[in-house]
């Protein structure tokens, strides 16, 4: 069984995140989307909201599940016997950040492997932070996020 964990803030999830999920679900037997709750970070959506939104979005994939993690990701996945971390990369900027992160995780546990999946071209400009900013000015985000997320953002910024 090949199982990977796809960790992230998902604040909120975008079509870019879902594209990674869709493609990864075809490669791995099981994919665990890990919604990270980091006390140092400020989120627009609470951990419970993010888990609920992501859970409803991944419903079509029977081999994808969602969980919340408020501890160190490396420890979290090891406890679940998962050794593969999946991360999406949109370009050079993402890659240098992701590369350092993977080195840090490797230093914490050498048995953890990070796998990078490049974004599909139509999603490479999609970034949760930029989408939130756009939504806060009531800009049109309908081509960037699923309708459920567009509605949730609309409610937040009403
Ligand atoms: P984090 O705060 O951990 O970066 P994000 O929710 O921003 O969490 O991202 C989670 C993962 O999804 C990261 O690996 C990020 O690079 C990837 N990702 C985000 N947006 C896209 C996109 N449009 N295309 C491909 N990967 C993406």
mmCIF file of C-alpha atoms and ligand atoms in Angstrom:
data_model
loop_
_atom_site.group_PDB
_atom_site.id
_atom_site.type_symbol
_atom_site.label_atom_id
_atom_site.label_comp_id
_atom_site.label_asym_id
_atom_site.label_seq_id
_atom_site.Cartn_x
_atom_site.Cartn_y
_atom_site.Cartn_z
ATOM 1 C CA UNK A 1 0.000 0.000 0.000
ATOM 2 C CA UNK A 2 1.443 3.317 -1.082
ATOM 3 C CA UNK A 3 0.142 6.055 1.193
ATOM 4 C CA UNK A 4 1.114 9.721 1.066
ATOM 5 C CA UNK A 5 0.261 12.668 3.267
ATOM 6 C CA UNK A 6 -0.487 16.038 1.675
ATOM 7 C CA UNK A 7 -0.064 18.645 4.412
ATOM 8 C CA UNK A 8 -0.953 22.325 4.200
ATOM 9 C CA UNK A 9 -2.884 25.208 5.684
ATOM 10 C CA UNK A 10 -5.710 25.027 3.125
ATOM 11 C CA UNK A 11 -6.838 28.482 4.268
ATOM 12 C CA UNK A 12 -8.850 28.115 2.098
ATOM 13 C CA UNK A 13 -8.343 25.255 -0.376
ATOM 14 C CA UNK A 14 -8.113 26.373 -4.016
ATOM 15 C CA UNK A 15 -8.506 24.652 -7.381
ATOM 16 C CA UNK A 16 -4.688 24.342 -7.308
ATOM 17 C CA UNK A 17 -4.832 22.207 -4.145
ATOM 18 C CA UNK A 18 -7.623 20.097 -5.639
ATOM 19 C CA UNK A 19 -5.640 19.556 -8.824
ATOM 20 C CA UNK A 20 -2.808 18.099 -6.726
ATOM 21 C CA UNK A 21 -5.291 15.919 -4.813
ATOM 22 C CA UNK A 22 -6.911 14.663 -8.017
ATOM 23 C CA UNK A 23 -3.602 13.716 -9.627
ATOM 24 C CA UNK A 24 -2.129 12.247 -6.431
ATOM 25 C CA UNK A 25 -5.243 10.129 -5.872
ATOM 26 C CA UNK A 26 -4.420 8.383 -9.160
ATOM 27 C CA UNK A 27 -0.829 7.666 -8.128
ATOM 28 C CA UNK A 28 -1.123 6.652 -4.468
ATOM 29 C CA UNK A 29 -3.355 3.956 -3.020
ATOM 30 C CA UNK A 30 -4.318 6.270 -0.175
ATOM 31 C CA UNK A 31 -3.909 10.003 0.239
ATOM 32 C CA UNK A 32 -4.283 11.691 3.606
ATOM 33 C CA UNK A 33 -4.846 15.434 3.380
ATOM 34 C CA UNK A 34 -3.444 16.908 6.579
ATOM 35 C CA UNK A 35 -4.899 20.250 7.604
ATOM 36 C CA UNK A 36 -2.212 21.926 9.677
ATOM 37 C CA UNK A 37 -3.012 24.019 12.723
ATOM 38 C CA UNK A 38 0.069 25.993 13.696
ATOM 39 C CA UNK A 39 -0.371 28.225 16.744
ATOM 40 C CA UNK A 40 2.165 30.683 15.301
ATOM 41 C CA UNK A 41 0.025 31.262 12.208
ATOM 42 C CA UNK A 42 -3.074 33.386 11.818
ATOM 43 C CA UNK A 43 -5.793 31.748 9.739
ATOM 44 C CA UNK A 44 -8.947 33.185 8.232
ATOM 45 C CA UNK A 45 -10.797 29.890 8.650
ATOM 46 C CA UNK A 46 -10.667 27.929 11.904
ATOM 47 C CA UNK A 47 -9.156 24.450 11.889
ATOM 48 C CA UNK A 48 -12.655 22.940 12.125
ATOM 49 C CA UNK A 49 -13.870 25.027 9.198
ATOM 50 C CA UNK A 50 -10.871 24.074 7.057
ATOM 51 C CA UNK A 51 -11.298 20.361 7.835
ATOM 52 C CA UNK A 52 -15.023 20.565 7.040
ATOM 53 C CA UNK A 53 -14.438 22.392 3.739
ATOM 54 C CA UNK A 54 -11.617 20.108 2.582
ATOM 55 C CA UNK A 55 -13.576 16.992 3.634
ATOM 56 C CA UNK A 56 -16.533 17.992 1.563
ATOM 57 C CA UNK A 57 -14.333 18.819 -1.455
ATOM 58 C CA UNK A 58 -12.506 15.477 -1.460
ATOM 59 C CA UNK A 59 -15.679 13.417 -1.103
ATOM 60 C CA UNK A 60 -15.564 12.276 -4.766
ATOM 61 C CA UNK A 61 -12.287 10.419 -4.154
ATOM 62 C CA UNK A 62 -12.799 7.253 -2.119
ATOM 63 C CA UNK A 63 -9.064 6.868 -1.393
ATOM 64 C CA UNK A 64 -8.646 10.403 -0.019
ATOM 65 C CA UNK A 65 -9.253 11.265 3.630
ATOM 66 C CA UNK A 66 -8.742 14.373 5.741
ATOM 67 C CA UNK A 67 -7.376 14.919 9.199
ATOM 68 C CA UNK A 68 -6.254 17.737 11.448
ATOM 69 C CA UNK A 69 -2.708 18.000 12.772
ATOM 70 C CA UNK A 70 -1.576 20.410 15.467
ATOM 71 C CA UNK A 71 1.784 18.755 16.114
ATOM 72 C CA UNK A 72 4.980 18.247 14.170
ATOM 73 C CA UNK A 73 4.025 16.790 10.780
ATOM 74 C CA UNK A 74 6.920 14.311 10.749
ATOM 75 C CA UNK A 75 5.836 12.843 14.108
ATOM 76 C CA UNK A 76 2.204 12.933 13.061
ATOM 77 C CA UNK A 77 2.665 10.891 9.891
ATOM 78 C CA UNK A 78 5.130 8.458 11.490
ATOM 79 C CA UNK A 79 2.535 7.597 14.127
ATOM 80 C CA UNK A 80 0.284 6.627 11.218
ATOM 81 C CA UNK A 81 3.008 4.624 9.451
ATOM 82 C CA UNK A 82 3.198 7.108 6.577
ATOM 83 C CA UNK A 83 6.622 7.891 5.163
ATOM 84 C CA UNK A 84 5.743 10.012 2.116
ATOM 85 C CA UNK A 85 5.070 13.721 2.264
ATOM 86 C CA UNK A 86 3.547 15.257 -0.844
ATOM 87 C CA UNK A 87 3.962 18.954 -1.609
ATOM 88 C CA UNK A 88 2.869 21.006 -4.598
ATOM 89 C CA UNK A 89 5.207 23.449 -6.321
ATOM 90 C CA UNK A 90 4.165 26.390 -8.445
ATOM 91 C CA UNK A 91 7.620 27.618 -9.424
ATOM 92 C CA UNK A 92 11.148 28.439 -8.318
ATOM 93 C CA UNK A 93 10.046 30.417 -5.261
ATOM 94 C CA UNK A 94 7.939 27.543 -3.959
ATOM 95 C CA UNK A 95 10.665 25.080 -4.775
ATOM 96 C CA UNK A 96 13.389 26.794 -2.760
ATOM 97 C CA UNK A 97 11.064 27.028 0.252
ATOM 98 C CA UNK A 98 9.859 23.446 -0.155
ATOM 99 C CA UNK A 99 13.397 22.191 -0.655
ATOM 100 C CA UNK A 100 14.522 23.702 2.666
ATOM 101 C CA UNK A 101 11.462 22.350 4.409
ATOM 102 C CA UNK A 102 12.159 18.866 3.065
ATOM 103 C CA UNK A 103 15.776 19.112 4.263
ATOM 104 C CA UNK A 104 14.542 20.046 7.718
ATOM 105 C CA UNK A 105 12.113 17.140 7.795
ATOM 106 C CA UNK A 106 14.860 14.823 6.580
ATOM 107 C CA UNK A 107 17.068 16.031 9.424
ATOM 108 C CA UNK A 108 14.287 15.244 11.874
ATOM 109 C CA UNK A 109 13.752 11.795 10.403
ATOM 110 C CA UNK A 110 15.812 10.388 7.547
ATOM 111 C CA UNK A 111 13.132 7.823 6.663
ATOM 112 C CA UNK A 112 10.672 10.522 5.553
ATOM 113 C CA UNK A 113 10.656 11.218 1.815
ATOM 114 C CA UNK A 114 9.198 14.395 0.321
ATOM 115 C CA UNK A 115 7.710 14.138 -3.144
ATOM 116 C CA UNK A 116 7.119 17.311 -5.153
ATOM 117 C CA UNK A 117 4.355 17.552 -7.680
ATOM 118 C CA UNK A 118 4.469 20.453 -10.111
ATOM 119 C CA UNK A 119 1.279 22.389 -10.578
ATOM 120 C CA UNK A 120 -0.681 22.061 -13.798
ATOM 121 C CA UNK A 121 -0.124 25.316 -15.752
ATOM 122 C CA UNK A 122 -3.644 26.676 -15.346
ATOM 123 C CA UNK A 123 -3.289 26.666 -11.542
ATOM 124 C CA UNK A 124 0.130 28.101 -11.104
ATOM 125 C CA UNK A 125 -1.015 31.609 -10.188
ATOM 126 C CA UNK A 126 -3.434 30.332 -7.542
ATOM 127 C CA UNK A 127 -2.372 31.171 -4.009
ATOM 128 C CA UNK A 128 -4.664 31.120 -0.957
ATOM 129 C CA UNK A 129 -3.269 34.415 0.378
ATOM 130 C CA UNK A 130 -3.855 36.296 -2.898
ATOM 131 C CA UNK A 131 -7.334 34.811 -3.257
ATOM 132 C CA UNK A 132 -8.235 35.956 0.274
ATOM 133 C CA UNK A 133 -7.036 39.458 -0.531
ATOM 134 C CA UNK A 134 -9.063 39.510 -3.735
ATOM 135 C CA UNK A 135 -12.134 38.191 -1.904
ATOM 136 C CA UNK A 136 -11.748 40.858 0.791
ATOM 137 C CA UNK A 137 -12.192 43.470 -1.962
ATOM 138 C CA UNK A 138 -15.142 41.484 -3.337
ATOM 139 C CA UNK A 139 -13.178 40.593 -6.495
ATOM 140 C CA UNK A 140 -14.303 37.698 -8.685
ATOM 141 C CA UNK A 141 -12.671 34.513 -7.414
ATOM 142 C CA UNK A 142 -15.087 32.082 -9.055
ATOM 143 C CA UNK A 143 -12.446 30.713 -11.458
ATOM 144 C CA UNK A 144 -9.948 30.092 -8.647
ATOM 145 C CA UNK A 145 -11.822 28.164 -5.983
ATOM 146 C CA UNK A 146 -14.706 25.675 -5.875
ATOM 147 C CA UNK A 147 -18.170 27.270 -5.360
ATOM 148 C CA UNK A 148 -18.241 26.059 -1.732
ATOM 149 C CA UNK A 149 -15.068 28.031 -0.985
ATOM 150 C CA UNK A 150 -16.258 31.094 -2.908
ATOM 151 C CA UNK A 151 -19.395 31.096 -0.746
ATOM 152 C CA UNK A 152 -17.398 30.614 2.487
ATOM 153 C CA UNK A 153 -15.105 33.533 1.546
ATOM 154 C CA UNK A 154 -18.091 35.679 0.661
ATOM 155 C CA UNK A 155 -19.593 34.985 4.105
ATOM 156 C CA UNK A 156 -16.305 35.847 5.854
ATOM 157 C CA UNK A 157 -15.933 39.187 4.101
ATOM 158 C CA UNK A 158 -19.560 40.202 4.050
HETATM 159 P P1 LIG B 1 1.378 25.825 3.580
HETATM 160 O O1 LIG B 1 0.971 26.893 4.552
HETATM 161 O O2 LIG B 1 1.857 24.565 4.224
HETATM 162 O O3 LIG B 1 2.262 26.290 2.434
HETATM 163 P P2 LIG B 1 -0.772 25.764 1.653
HETATM 164 O O4 LIG B 1 -2.196 25.444 1.933
HETATM 165 O O5 LIG B 1 -0.469 27.153 1.215
HETATM 166 O O6 LIG B 1 -0.013 25.365 2.955
HETATM 167 O O7 LIG B 1 -0.196 24.753 0.589
HETATM 168 C C1 LIG B 1 -0.194 23.366 0.785
HETATM 169 C C2 LIG B 1 0.574 22.711 -0.338
HETATM 170 O O8 LIG B 1 -0.125 22.914 -1.567
HETATM 171 C C3 LIG B 1 1.968 23.317 -0.542
HETATM 172 O O9 LIG B 1 2.842 22.280 -0.928
HETATM 173 C C4 LIG B 1 1.765 24.289 -1.676
HETATM 174 O O10 LIG B 1 2.961 24.508 -2.387
HETATM 175 C C5 LIG B 1 0.734 23.525 -2.511
HETATM 176 N N1 LIG B 1 -0.047 24.410 -3.360
HETATM 177 C C6 LIG B 1 -0.761 25.499 -3.019
HETATM 178 N N2 LIG B 1 -1.344 26.074 -4.095
HETATM 179 C C7 LIG B 1 -0.972 25.325 -5.177
HETATM 180 C C8 LIG B 1 -1.221 25.391 -6.598
HETATM 181 N N3 LIG B 1 -1.950 26.375 -7.119
HETATM 182 N N4 LIG B 1 -0.670 24.436 -7.376
HETATM 183 C C9 LIG B 1 0.097 23.458 -6.839
HETATM 184 N N5 LIG B 1 0.374 23.341 -5.534
HETATM 185 C C10 LIG B 1 -0.150 24.252 -4.698
#
